[in-house]
PDB file of C-alpha atoms in Angstrom:
ATOM      1  CA  UNK I 949      34.699 -21.806  11.390  1.00 40.00           C
ATOM      2  CA  UNK I 950      37.587 -19.434  11.525  1.00 48.00           C
ATOM      3  CA  UNK I 951      36.229 -16.947   9.132  1.00 63.00           C
ATOM      4  CA  UNK I 952      33.084 -16.302  10.108  1.00 70.00           C
ATOM      5  CA  UNK I 953      31.323 -15.638  13.656  1.00 75.00           C
ATOM      6  CA  UNK I 954      28.291 -18.171  14.932  1.00 75.00           C
ATOM      7  CA  UNK I 955      26.091 -15.172  14.447  1.00 74.00           C
ATOM      8  CA  UNK I 956      27.180 -14.142  10.640  1.00 75.00           C
ATOM      9  CA  UNK I 957      26.077 -17.922   9.827  1.00 80.00           C
ATOM     10  CA  UNK I 958      22.425 -17.842  11.568  1.00 79.00           C
ATOM     11  CA  UNK I 959      22.138 -14.712   9.502  1.00 77.00           C
ATOM     12  CA  UNK I 960      22.749 -15.996   6.299  1.00 77.00           C
ATOM     13  CA  UNK I 961      20.988 -19.241   6.826  1.00 83.00           C
ATOM     14  CA  UNK I 962      17.636 -16.328   7.625  1.00 83.00           C
ATOM     15  CA  UNK I 963      17.793 -15.475   3.439  1.00 85.00           C
ATOM     16  CA  UNK I 964      15.485 -17.618   1.432  1.00 88.00           C
ATOM     17  CA  UNK I 965      16.775 -18.297  -2.238  1.00 89.00           C
ATOM     18  CA  UNK I 966      14.269 -17.188  -3.973  1.00 90.00           C
ATOM     19  CA  UNK I 967      14.464 -13.333  -1.917  1.00 86.00           C
ATOM     20  CA  UNK I 968      18.349 -13.424  -2.734  1.00 85.00           C
ATOM     21  CA  UNK I 969      17.790 -14.405  -6.104  1.00 87.00           C
ATOM     22  CA  UNK I 970      14.798 -11.539  -6.787  1.00 85.00           C
ATOM     23  CA  UNK I 971      17.241  -8.928  -4.815  1.00 80.00           C
ATOM     24  CA  UNK I 972      20.441  -9.683  -6.191  1.00 79.00           C
ATOM     25  CA  UNK I 973      20.350 -11.698  -9.610  1.00 81.00           C
ATOM     26  CA  UNK I 974      16.965 -11.015 -10.969  1.00 82.00           C
ATOM     27  CA  UNK I 975      18.387 -11.727 -14.193  1.00 81.00           C
ATOM     28  CA  UNK I 976      19.012 -14.865 -13.511  1.00 86.00           C
ATOM     29  CA  UNK I 977      15.361 -15.721 -13.172  1.00 88.00           C
ATOM     30  CA  UNK I 978      12.484 -16.905 -15.686  1.00 87.00           C
ATOM     31  CA  UNK I 979       8.908 -17.284 -15.325  1.00 88.00           C
ATOM     32  CA  UNK I 980       7.490 -21.201 -15.950  1.00 86.00           C
ATOM     33  CA  UNK I 981       4.129 -21.699 -17.122  1.00 81.00           C
ATOM     34  CA  UNK I 982       3.541 -22.978 -13.121  1.00 85.00           C
ATOM     35  CA  UNK I 983       1.761 -20.485 -11.494  1.00 86.00           C
ATOM     36  CA  UNK I 984       4.287 -18.846  -8.290  1.00 88.00           C
ATOM     37  CA  UNK I 985       7.077 -21.003 -10.230  1.00 90.00           C
ATOM     38  CA  UNK I 986      10.484 -19.590 -11.927  1.00 91.00           C
ATOM     39  CA  UNK I 987      13.126 -21.343 -13.207  1.00 90.00           C
ATOM     40  CA  UNK I 988      17.067 -20.520 -13.762  1.00 89.00           C
ATOM     41  CA  UNK I 989      17.920 -19.104 -17.020  1.00 84.00           C
ATOM     42  CA  UNK I 990      21.436 -20.791 -16.737  1.00 81.00           C
ATOM     43  CA  UNK I 991      20.016 -24.301 -15.268  1.00 80.00           C
ATOM     44  CA  UNK I 992      16.513 -24.710 -17.240  1.00 76.00           C
ATOM     45  CA  UNK I 993      16.032 -27.748 -14.679  1.00 83.00           C
ATOM     46  CA  UNK I 994      16.184 -25.882 -11.392  1.00 91.00           C
ATOM     47  CA  UNK I 995      12.744 -24.553 -10.333  1.00 92.00           C
ATOM     48  CA  UNK I 996      11.719 -22.373  -7.360  1.00 93.00           C
ATOM     49  CA  UNK I 997       9.119 -21.287  -6.304  1.00 93.00           C
ATOM     50  CA  UNK I 998       8.185 -17.384  -4.730  1.00 91.00           C
ATOM     51  CA  UNK I 999       5.862 -18.260  -2.091  1.00 89.00           C
ATOM     52  CA  UNK I1000       7.701 -21.204  -0.281  1.00 89.00           C
ATOM     53  CA  UNK I1001      11.315 -20.798  -1.873  1.00 89.00           C
ATOM     54  CA  UNK I1002      11.089 -24.612  -2.124  1.00 92.00           C
ATOM     55  CA  UNK I1003      13.643 -25.210  -4.645  1.00 91.00           C
ATOM     56  CA  UNK I1004      14.544 -28.441  -7.062  1.00 90.00           C
ATOM     57  CA  UNK I1005      17.435 -28.934  -9.378  1.00 87.00           C
ATOM     58  CA  UNK I1006      16.248 -31.524 -10.693  1.00 83.00           C
ATOM     59  CA  UNK I1007      19.333 -32.554 -13.237  1.00 76.00           C
ATOM     60  CA  UNK I1008      21.715 -33.213  -9.675  1.00 80.00           C
ATOM     61  CA  UNK I1009      18.016 -34.249  -7.910  1.00 81.00           C
ATOM     62  CA  UNK I1010      19.251 -31.856  -4.669  1.00 86.00           C
ATOM     63  CA  UNK I1011      16.889 -28.973  -3.259  1.00 88.00           C
ATOM     64  CA  UNK I1012      16.381 -26.784  -0.378  1.00 90.00           C
ATOM     65  CA  UNK I1013      15.043 -23.299   1.011  1.00 91.00           C
ATOM     66  CA  UNK I1014      17.876 -21.134   2.027  1.00 89.00           C
ATOM     67  CA  UNK I1015      19.891 -18.735   0.442  1.00 88.00           C
ATOM     68  CA  UNK I1016      23.189 -20.211   1.937  1.00 88.00           C
ATOM     69  CA  UNK I1017      22.306 -23.946   0.425  1.00 90.00           C
ATOM     70  CA  UNK I1018      21.954 -22.534  -3.129  1.00 90.00           C
ATOM     71  CA  UNK I1019      24.924 -20.866  -3.195  1.00 88.00           C
ATOM     72  CA  UNK I1020      27.286 -23.509  -2.050  1.00 89.00           C
ATOM     73  CA  UNK I1021      25.050 -25.880  -3.847  1.00 88.00           C
ATOM     74  CA  UNK I1022      24.421 -24.468  -7.202  1.00 87.00           C
ATOM     75  CA  UNK I1023      26.825 -22.008  -7.635  1.00 85.00           C
ATOM     76  CA  UNK I1024      29.666 -23.663  -5.849  1.00 84.00           C
ATOM     77  CA  UNK I1025      30.541 -21.246  -3.729  1.00 84.00           C
ATOM     78  CA  UNK I1026      32.638 -22.001  -0.383  1.00 84.00           C
ATOM     79  CA  UNK I1027      30.903 -21.799   2.733  1.00 84.00           C
ATOM     80  CA  UNK I1028      32.150 -18.625   4.255  1.00 83.00           C
ATOM     81  CA  UNK I1029      32.270 -17.242   0.962  1.00 80.00           C
ATOM     82  CA  UNK I1030      28.374 -17.634   1.020  1.00 81.00           C
ATOM     83  CA  UNK I1031      27.827 -16.335   4.742  1.00 81.00           C
ATOM     84  CA  UNK I1032      30.328 -13.531   3.985  1.00 78.00           C
ATOM     85  CA  UNK I1033      28.173 -13.074   0.691  1.00 79.00           C
ATOM     86  CA  UNK I1034      25.107 -13.278   2.394  1.00 79.00           C
ATOM     87  CA  UNK I1035      26.035 -10.967   5.277  1.00 75.00           C
ATOM     88  CA  UNK I1036      26.997  -7.897   2.232  1.00 57.00           C
ATOM     89  CA  UNK I1037      30.565  -8.251   2.893  1.00 38.00           C
ATOM     90  CA  UNK I1038      32.465  -8.569  -0.462  1.00 38.00           C
ATOM     91  CA  UNK I1039      33.925 -11.936  -1.038  1.00 39.00           C
ATOM     92  CA  UNK I1040      35.952 -12.109  -4.463  1.00 36.00           C
ATOM     93  CA  UNK I1041      33.789 -15.022  -5.563  1.00 39.00           C
ATOM     94  CA  UNK I1042      31.612 -14.318  -8.820  1.00 40.00           C
ATOM     95  CA  UNK I1043      29.141 -16.844 -10.041  1.00 46.00           C
ATOM     96  CA  UNK I1044      30.759 -18.307 -13.284  1.00 42.00           C
ATOM     97  CA  UNK I1045      27.559 -19.422 -14.731  1.00 47.00           C
ATOM     98  CA  UNK I1046      25.279 -16.061 -14.669  1.00 45.00           C
ATOM     99  CA  UNK I1047      24.104 -15.162 -17.370  1.00 46.00           C
ATOM    100  CA  UNK I1048      22.148 -11.457 -18.644  1.00 48.00           C
ATOM    101  CA  UNK I1049      18.870 -11.680 -19.640  1.00 53.00           C
ATOM    102  CA  UNK I1050      17.133  -8.508 -21.788  1.00 63.00           C
ATOM    103  CA  UNK I1051      14.989  -7.278 -19.896  1.00 66.00           C
ATOM    104  CA  UNK I1052      11.528  -7.227 -22.016  1.00 76.00           C
ATOM    105  CA  UNK I1053       9.424  -4.133 -22.772  1.00 87.00           C
ATOM    106  CA  UNK I1054       6.739  -3.254 -20.253  1.00 92.00           C
ATOM    107  CA  UNK I1055       3.424  -3.549 -22.005  1.00 93.00           C
ATOM    108  CA  UNK I1056       0.352  -3.427 -20.276  1.00 96.00           C
ATOM    109  CA  UNK I1057      -2.349  -6.264 -19.950  1.00 94.00           C
ATOM    110  CA  UNK I1058      -5.028  -5.910 -22.610  1.00 95.00           C
ATOM    111  CA  UNK I1059      -8.054  -4.426 -21.349  1.00 96.00           C
ATOM    112  CA  UNK I1060     -11.573  -5.752 -20.998  1.00 96.00           C
ATOM    113  CA  UNK I1061     -14.534  -3.846 -22.435  1.00 95.00           C
ATOM    114  CA  UNK I1062     -15.600  -3.121 -18.202  1.00 96.00           C
ATOM    115  CA  UNK I1063     -14.925  -3.284 -14.998  1.00 97.00           C
ATOM    116  CA  UNK I1064     -17.441  -5.315 -13.610  1.00 97.00           C
ATOM    117  CA  UNK I1065     -16.179  -8.627 -12.574  1.00 96.00           C
ATOM    118  CA  UNK I1066     -12.960  -6.245 -10.437  1.00 97.00           C
ATOM    119  CA  UNK I1067     -15.677  -4.049  -9.165  1.00 97.00           C
ATOM    120  CA  UNK I1068     -17.836  -6.876  -7.695  1.00 97.00           C
ATOM    121  CA  UNK I1069     -14.485  -8.809  -5.892  1.00 95.00           C
ATOM    122  CA  UNK I1070     -13.502  -5.178  -4.441  1.00 97.00           C
ATOM    123  CA  UNK I1071     -16.808  -4.407  -2.896  1.00 97.00           C
ATOM    124  CA  UNK I1072     -16.727  -8.005  -1.608  1.00 94.00           C
ATOM    125  CA  UNK I1073     -13.035  -7.071  -0.022  1.00 94.00           C
ATOM    126  CA  UNK I1074     -15.140  -4.155   1.843  1.00 96.00           C
ATOM    127  CA  UNK I1075     -13.719  -1.812  -0.919  1.00 97.00           C
ATOM    128  CA  UNK I1076     -16.215   1.092  -1.625  1.00 97.00           C
ATOM    129  CA  UNK I1077     -17.634   1.923  -5.269  1.00 97.00           C
ATOM    130  CA  UNK I1078     -16.481   5.640  -4.707  1.00 97.00           C
ATOM    131  CA  UNK I1079     -13.066   4.414  -4.357  1.00 98.00           C
ATOM    132  CA  UNK I1080     -13.490   1.815  -7.170  1.00 98.00           C
ATOM    133  CA  UNK I1081     -14.826   5.055  -9.584  1.00 98.00           C
ATOM    134  CA  UNK I1082     -12.007   7.256  -8.672  1.00 98.00           C
ATOM    135  CA  UNK I1083      -9.060   4.478  -9.736  1.00 98.00           C
ATOM    136  CA  UNK I1084     -11.126   4.013 -12.690  1.00 98.00           C
ATOM    137  CA  UNK I1085     -11.317   7.187 -13.698  1.00 97.00           C
ATOM    138  CA  UNK I1086      -7.494   7.759 -12.881  1.00 97.00           C
ATOM    139  CA  UNK I1087      -6.567   5.089 -15.192  1.00 97.00           C
ATOM    140  CA  UNK I1088      -4.997   3.765 -12.433  1.00 98.00           C
ATOM    141  CA  UNK I1089      -7.209   0.345 -12.265  1.00 98.00           C
ATOM    142  CA  UNK I1090      -8.740  -1.677 -14.774  1.00 98.00           C
ATOM    143  CA  UNK I1091      -9.802  -5.078 -15.338  1.00 97.00           C
ATOM    144  CA  UNK I1092      -7.937  -7.498 -18.103  1.00 96.00           C
ATOM    145  CA  UNK I1093      -8.576 -10.139 -20.750  1.00 93.00           C
ATOM    146  CA  UNK I1094      -8.914 -13.240 -20.918  1.00 90.00           C
ATOM    147  CA  UNK I1095      -8.427 -13.999 -16.793  1.00 89.00           C
ATOM    148  CA  UNK I1096     -10.420 -10.916 -15.744  1.00 94.00           C
ATOM    149  CA  UNK I1097      -7.318  -9.997 -13.229  1.00 94.00           C
ATOM    150  CA  UNK I1098      -7.465  -6.431 -11.886  1.00 96.00           C
ATOM    151  CA  UNK I1099      -4.698  -4.404 -12.825  1.00 97.00           C
ATOM    152  CA  UNK I1100      -3.338  -1.571 -11.167  1.00 98.00           C
ATOM    153  CA  UNK I1101      -1.113   0.628 -12.657  1.00 98.00           C
ATOM    154  CA  UNK I1102       1.589   2.909 -11.518  1.00 97.00           C
ATOM    155  CA  UNK I1103       2.605   5.994 -13.541  1.00 97.00           C
ATOM    156  CA  UNK I1104       5.700   8.232 -14.277  1.00 95.00           C
ATOM    157  CA  UNK I1105       5.741  11.514 -13.428  1.00 92.00           C
ATOM    158  CA  UNK I1106       4.859  12.320 -17.071  1.00 94.00           C
ATOM    159  CA  UNK I1107       1.662  10.207 -16.684  1.00 94.00           C
ATOM    160  CA  UNK I1108       3.153   7.222 -18.149  1.00 96.00           C
ATOM    161  CA  UNK I1109       2.380   3.662 -17.436  1.00 97.00           C
ATOM    162  CA  UNK I1110       5.843   2.511 -16.405  1.00 96.00           C
ATOM    163  CA  UNK I1111       4.455  -0.391 -13.860  1.00 96.00           C
ATOM    164  CA  UNK I1112       1.345  -3.153 -13.224  1.00 96.00           C
ATOM    165  CA  UNK I1113       0.611  -5.224 -10.596  1.00 94.00           C
ATOM    166  CA  UNK I1114      -2.189  -8.025 -11.201  1.00 94.00           C
ATOM    167  CA  UNK I1115      -4.517  -9.397  -8.997  1.00 92.00           C
ATOM    168  CA  UNK I1116      -6.606 -12.538  -9.588  1.00 90.00           C
ATOM    169  CA  UNK I1117     -10.223 -12.217  -8.549  1.00 89.00           C
ATOM    170  CA  UNK I1118     -10.902 -15.797  -7.888  1.00 84.00           C
ATOM    171  CA  UNK I1119      -9.361 -17.865  -5.148  1.00 72.00           C
ATOM    172  CA  UNK I1120      -8.364 -20.878  -4.210  1.00 64.00           C
ATOM    173  CA  UNK I1121      -8.113 -22.299  -0.191  1.00 60.00           C
ATOM    174  CA  UNK I1122      -7.935 -18.403   0.248  1.00 59.00           C
ATOM    175  CA  UNK I1123      -4.925 -17.727  -1.609  1.00 65.00           C
ATOM    176  CA  UNK I1124      -5.435 -15.726  -5.315  1.00 75.00           C
ATOM    177  CA  UNK I1125      -3.045 -15.038  -8.058  1.00 82.00           C
ATOM    178  CA  UNK I1126      -0.692 -12.273  -7.787  1.00 85.00           C
ATOM    179  CA  UNK I1127       1.830 -10.934 -10.023  1.00 86.00           C
ATOM    180  CA  UNK I1128       3.746  -8.265 -11.453  1.00 88.00           C
ATOM    181  CA  UNK I1129       3.664  -7.406 -15.190  1.00 90.00           C
ATOM    182  CA  UNK I1130       6.555  -8.251 -17.229  1.00 86.00           C
ATOM    183  CA  UNK I1131       8.964  -5.217 -17.472  1.00 89.00           C
ATOM    184  CA  UNK I1132       7.574  -3.442 -14.558  1.00 92.00           C
ATOM    185  CA  UNK I1133       9.625  -0.850 -12.967  1.00 92.00           C
ATOM    186  CA  UNK I1134       9.351  -1.112  -9.510  1.00 89.00           C
ATOM    187  CA  UNK I1135       9.951   2.505  -8.750  1.00 93.00           C
ATOM    188  CA  UNK I1136       6.857   3.580 -10.150  1.00 96.00           C
ATOM    189  CA  UNK I1137       4.487   1.601  -8.513  1.00 96.00           C
ATOM    190  CA  UNK I1138       0.925   2.214  -7.501  1.00 97.00           C
ATOM    191  CA  UNK I1139      -0.383   5.041  -6.665  1.00 98.00           C
ATOM    192  CA  UNK I1140      -3.759   6.953  -5.826  1.00 98.00           C
ATOM    193  CA  UNK I1141      -3.084  10.727  -6.542  1.00 97.00           C
ATOM    194  CA  UNK I1142      -5.451  13.448  -4.424  1.00 97.00           C
ATOM    195  CA  UNK I1143      -7.748  15.510  -5.660  1.00 95.00           C
ATOM    196  CA  UNK I1144      -5.965  18.787  -5.289  1.00 94.00           C
ATOM    197  CA  UNK I1145      -2.342  19.744  -4.657  1.00 95.00           C
ATOM    198  CA  UNK I1146      -0.923  18.280  -0.819  1.00 97.00           C
ATOM    199  CA  UNK I1147       1.866  18.048   0.925  1.00 97.00           C
ATOM    200  CA  UNK I1148       1.387  14.812   2.357  1.00 98.00           C
ATOM    201  CA  UNK I1149       1.610  10.768   1.299  1.00 98.00           C
ATOM    202  CA  UNK I1150       0.927   7.643   3.189  1.00 98.00           C
ATOM    203  CA  UNK I1151       2.308   4.599   2.522  1.00 98.00           C
ATOM    204  CA  UNK I1152       0.941   0.752   2.298  1.00 97.00           C
ATOM    205  CA  UNK I1153       2.341  -2.522   1.666  1.00 94.00           C
ATOM    206  CA  UNK I1154       0.005  -3.295  -1.236  1.00 94.00           C
ATOM    207  CA  UNK I1155      -2.359  -1.718  -3.765  1.00 96.00           C
ATOM    208  CA  UNK I1156      -5.610  -3.145  -1.843  1.00 96.00           C
ATOM    209  CA  UNK I1157      -4.521  -1.254   1.171  1.00 97.00           C
ATOM    210  CA  UNK I1158      -4.373   1.812  -0.444  1.00 98.00           C
ATOM    211  CA  UNK I1159      -7.723   1.161  -1.337  1.00 98.00           C
ATOM    212  CA  UNK I1160      -8.805  -0.076   1.818  1.00 98.00           C
ATOM    213  CA  UNK I1161      -7.918   2.915   3.470  1.00 98.00           C
ATOM    214  CA  UNK I1162      -9.227   5.583   1.381  1.00 98.00           C
ATOM    215  CA  UNK I1163     -12.420   3.891   1.381  1.00 98.00           C
ATOM    216  CA  UNK I1164     -12.232   3.620   5.894  1.00 97.00           C
ATOM    217  CA  UNK I1165     -11.730   7.469   5.097  1.00 97.00           C
ATOM    218  CA  UNK I1166     -14.565   7.753   3.443  1.00 96.00           C
ATOM    219  CA  UNK I1167     -13.061   8.061  -0.219  1.00 96.00           C
ATOM    220  CA  UNK I1168     -10.915  11.042   1.176  1.00 95.00           C
ATOM    221  CA  UNK I1169      -9.107  12.138  -1.726  1.00 96.00           C
ATOM    222  CA  UNK I1170      -6.499  14.668   0.249  1.00 96.00           C
ATOM    223  CA  UNK I1171      -3.275  13.092  -0.162  1.00 97.00           C
ATOM    224  CA  UNK I1172      -1.202  10.381  -2.179  1.00 98.00           C
ATOM    225  CA  UNK I1173      -1.994   6.795  -1.414  1.00 98.00           C
ATOM    226  CA  UNK I1174       1.416   5.067  -2.547  1.00 98.00           C
ATOM    227  CA  UNK I1175       1.748   1.562  -2.790  1.00 96.00           C
ATOM    228  CA  UNK I1176       5.234   0.057  -1.702  1.00 94.00           C
ATOM    229  CA  UNK I1177       4.947  -3.181  -3.658  1.00 90.00           C
ATOM    230  CA  UNK I1178       6.259  -5.068  -0.496  1.00 87.00           C
ATOM    231  CA  UNK I1179       8.803  -4.419   2.505  1.00 86.00           C
ATOM    232  CA  UNK I1180      11.936  -5.906   3.594  1.00 78.00           C
ATOM    233  CA  UNK I1181      12.175  -6.857   6.566  1.00 76.00           C
ATOM    234  CA  UNK I1182      13.877  -9.840   9.157  1.00 75.00           C
ATOM    235  CA  UNK I1183      12.315 -12.648  10.532  1.00 71.00           C
ATOM    236  CA  UNK I1184      10.968 -12.443  13.658  1.00 70.00           C
ATOM    237  CA  UNK I1185      13.576 -12.823  16.887  1.00 66.00           C
ATOM    238  CA  UNK I1186      16.759 -13.552  14.122  1.00 60.00           C
ATOM    239  CA  UNK I1187      19.734 -11.421  15.029  1.00 56.00           C
ATOM    240  CA  UNK I1188      19.918  -8.380  12.474  1.00 54.00           C
ATOM    241  CA  UNK I1189      23.185  -8.240  10.503  1.00 49.00           C
ATOM    242  CA  UNK I1190      22.123  -7.269   6.616  1.00 52.00           C
ATOM    243  CA  UNK I1191      22.010  -3.552   6.369  1.00 56.00           C
ATOM    244  CA  UNK I1192      19.320  -3.813   3.075  1.00 58.00           C
ATOM    245  CA  UNK I1193      16.995  -4.764   6.049  1.00 63.00           C
ATOM    246  CA  UNK I1194      17.364  -0.944   7.173  1.00 71.00           C
ATOM    247  CA  UNK I1195      17.243   0.649   3.240  1.00 81.00           C
ATOM    248  CA  UNK I1196      14.173   3.282   2.910  1.00 88.00           C
ATOM    249  CA  UNK I1197      12.002   1.757   0.422  1.00 90.00           C
ATOM    250  CA  UNK I1198      13.448   2.411  -3.282  1.00 91.00           C
ATOM    251  CA  UNK I1199       9.587   3.400  -4.388  1.00 94.00           C
ATOM    252  CA  UNK I1200       9.383   5.907  -1.790  1.00 96.00           C
ATOM    253  CA  UNK I1201      12.918   7.307  -2.535  1.00 95.00           C
ATOM    254  CA  UNK I1202      11.715   7.507  -6.398  1.00 95.00           C
ATOM    255  CA  UNK I1203       8.550   9.293  -5.058  1.00 97.00           C
ATOM    256  CA  UNK I1204       9.960  12.008  -2.640  1.00 97.00           C
ATOM    257  CA  UNK I1205      12.536  12.884  -5.490  1.00 95.00           C
ATOM    258  CA  UNK I1206       9.780  13.264  -7.566  1.00 95.00           C
ATOM    259  CA  UNK I1207       7.693  15.427  -5.042  1.00 96.00           C
ATOM    260  CA  UNK I1208       9.954  17.995  -3.099  1.00 96.00           C
ATOM    261  CA  UNK I1209       6.326  19.393  -2.228  1.00 97.00           C
ATOM    262  CA  UNK I1210       5.724  16.740   0.276  1.00 97.00           C
ATOM    263  CA  UNK I1211       6.044  17.628   3.950  1.00 98.00           C
ATOM    264  CA  UNK I1212       4.267  14.633   5.545  1.00 98.00           C
ATOM    265  CA  UNK I1213       5.154  10.882   5.490  1.00 98.00           C
ATOM    266  CA  UNK I1214       1.809   9.016   6.859  1.00 98.00           C
ATOM    267  CA  UNK I1215       2.794   5.318   7.364  1.00 98.00           C
ATOM    268  CA  UNK I1216       0.238   2.413   7.077  1.00 98.00           C
ATOM    269  CA  UNK I1217       2.072  -0.646   7.277  1.00 96.00           C
ATOM    270  CA  UNK I1218       0.640  -3.927   8.452  1.00 95.00           C
ATOM    271  CA  UNK I1219       0.318  -3.961  12.210  1.00 95.00           C
ATOM    272  CA  UNK I1220       2.328  -7.429  12.110  1.00 93.00           C
ATOM    273  CA  UNK I1221       5.940  -8.315  13.104  1.00 90.00           C
ATOM    274  CA  UNK I1222       7.578  -7.093   9.147  1.00 89.00           C
ATOM    275  CA  UNK I1223       5.071  -4.133   9.283  1.00 92.00           C
ATOM    276  CA  UNK I1224       6.357  -2.584  12.579  1.00 93.00           C
ATOM    277  CA  UNK I1225       9.815  -3.032  11.658  1.00 91.00           C
ATOM    278  CA  UNK I1226       9.699  -1.015   8.696  1.00 92.00           C
ATOM    279  CA  UNK I1227       7.609   1.313  10.185  1.00 94.00           C
ATOM    280  CA  UNK I1228      10.379   1.804  12.772  1.00 93.00           C
ATOM    281  CA  UNK I1229      13.194   1.933   9.862  1.00 92.00           C
ATOM    282  CA  UNK I1230      11.307   4.853   8.138  1.00 95.00           C
ATOM    283  CA  UNK I1231      10.728   6.660  10.579  1.00 95.00           C
ATOM    284  CA  UNK I1232      13.946   6.986  11.588  1.00 94.00           C
ATOM    285  CA  UNK I1233      15.200   7.286   8.166  1.00 94.00           C
ATOM    286  CA  UNK I1234      13.173  10.039   7.238  1.00 96.00           C
ATOM    287  CA  UNK I1235      12.390  11.392  10.972  1.00 94.00           C
ATOM    288  CA  UNK I1236      13.448  15.233  11.220  1.00 92.00           C
ATOM    289  CA  UNK I1237      13.331  15.747   7.085  1.00 95.00           C
ATOM    290  CA  UNK I1238       9.631  15.226   7.165  1.00 97.00           C
ATOM    291  CA  UNK I1239       6.603  15.503   9.502  1.00 97.00           C
ATOM    292  CA  UNK I1240       5.992  11.621  10.464  1.00 97.00           C
ATOM    293  CA  UNK I1241       2.912  10.004  11.256  1.00 97.00           C
ATOM    294  CA  UNK I1242       2.389   6.587  12.106  1.00 97.00           C
ATOM    295  CA  UNK I1243      -1.121   4.890  11.741  1.00 97.00           C
ATOM    296  CA  UNK I1244      -1.207   1.012  11.314  1.00 97.00           C
ATOM    297  CA  UNK I1245      -4.134  -0.616  12.031  1.00 96.00           C
ATOM    298  CA  UNK I1246      -5.445  -0.835  15.815  1.00 93.00           C
ATOM    299  CA  UNK I1247      -6.223  -4.440  15.290  1.00 93.00           C
ATOM    300  CA  UNK I1248      -2.798  -6.819  16.060  1.00 93.00           C
ATOM    301  CA  UNK I1249      -1.991  -8.772  12.821  1.00 92.00           C
ATOM    302  CA  UNK I1250      -4.190  -7.041  10.627  1.00 94.00           C
ATOM    303  CA  UNK I1251      -3.799  -4.688   7.189  1.00 95.00           C
ATOM    304  CA  UNK I1252      -6.438  -2.311   6.654  1.00 96.00           C
ATOM    305  CA  UNK I1253      -7.555  -4.698   3.779  1.00 95.00           C
ATOM    306  CA  UNK I1254      -8.583  -7.031   6.761  1.00 94.00           C
ATOM    307  CA  UNK I1255     -10.430  -4.344   8.133  1.00 96.00           C
ATOM    308  CA  UNK I1256     -12.293  -2.817   4.936  1.00 96.00           C
ATOM    309  CA  UNK I1257     -13.804  -6.429   4.839  1.00 94.00           C
ATOM    310  CA  UNK I1258     -14.812  -6.549   8.788  1.00 94.00           C
ATOM    311  CA  UNK I1259     -16.266  -3.235   8.952  1.00 92.00           C
ATOM    312  CA  UNK I1260     -18.170  -4.298   5.482  1.00 91.00           C
ATOM    313  CA  UNK I1261     -19.629  -7.710   7.830  1.00 89.00           C
ATOM    314  CA  UNK I1262     -20.255  -5.510  10.474  1.00 88.00           C
ATOM    315  CA  UNK I1263     -22.305  -3.049   8.357  1.00 84.00           C
ATOM    316  CA  UNK I1264     -24.188  -5.882   6.782  1.00 79.00           C
ATOM    317  CA  UNK I1265     -24.821  -7.592  10.027  1.00 80.00           C
ATOM    318  CA  UNK I1266     -26.252  -4.241  11.174  1.00 74.00           C
ATOM    319  CA  UNK I1267     -28.407  -3.480   8.193  1.00 67.00           C
ATOM    320  CA  UNK I1268     -30.048  -7.090   8.465  1.00 65.00           C
ATOM    321  CA  UNK I1269     -33.217  -6.992   9.305  1.00 62.00           C
ATOM    322  CA  UNK I1270     -34.145  -8.403  12.896  1.00 55.00           C
ATOM    323  CA  UNK I1271     -36.069 -11.832  12.244  1.00 52.00           C
ATOM    324  CA  UNK I1272     -39.314 -12.554  13.722  1.00 49.00           C
ATOM    325  CA  UNK I1273     -40.000 -14.426  17.028  1.00 46.00           C
TER     326      UNK I1273
END
């Protein structure tokens, strides 16, 4: 093609349709009753899975995975315009059928009368009772009804709940229910506050990683522990064109804006390609302004939730009485 390079085409192909919609056109996504499935507000026969990004437009009998195919087949863009858009250049095209959708008001899920089920679940994942109790006392963790999900709450500077992440305690084939509560403001993500004043914050990819690392550090309450609610990173071995992967996390930017006393950032992302990529981008962005400590899990491919669970199993085996021969 005369107007795009092979490198741009390859970079455009690396973005999934769900990733593109969630990042740039979230107002077009509407949750269906099926777990992990969304539909478009302007095409109700269009369904997309948030985990695999596989989409199918039933009325046209077409489907795919990539954002490039979505823009061409669903939004009717020309190939070159779609490539340029996904490489963050600015074509003149705007989707003609995009529908603005008012964001639903945020409301926390209803609370269950106790937290026994989520405590048992988190204990099983290696999270200590002390850490769970501390989070419950700070009103940032509770059990919901009717499905007994663990609810991780994010608050603004006035202490008002503005965000909630729901994690199911029942897993099937190693996968459990996960979702953000409707109306959540992502920039106010889950954060475990310290007991006393501090100038330190540790950042994690997920809520449970924050609890797990706190457990592994014997429940220390000496710093903020902030969940980023996920990270943006390219696929391994992909040629990087998009600047969006190099932006600092919005969650961390908002936190630092509201906490000018912070001097030290401890990066605790997962020890996989995406986590290491995110670590390097944050390090480059904040070095010179903050003291940066990179503290990824020692085990390749692991996160702190994995390590906490492994530590629990090790302790269980060690404490088991020896069988008589």
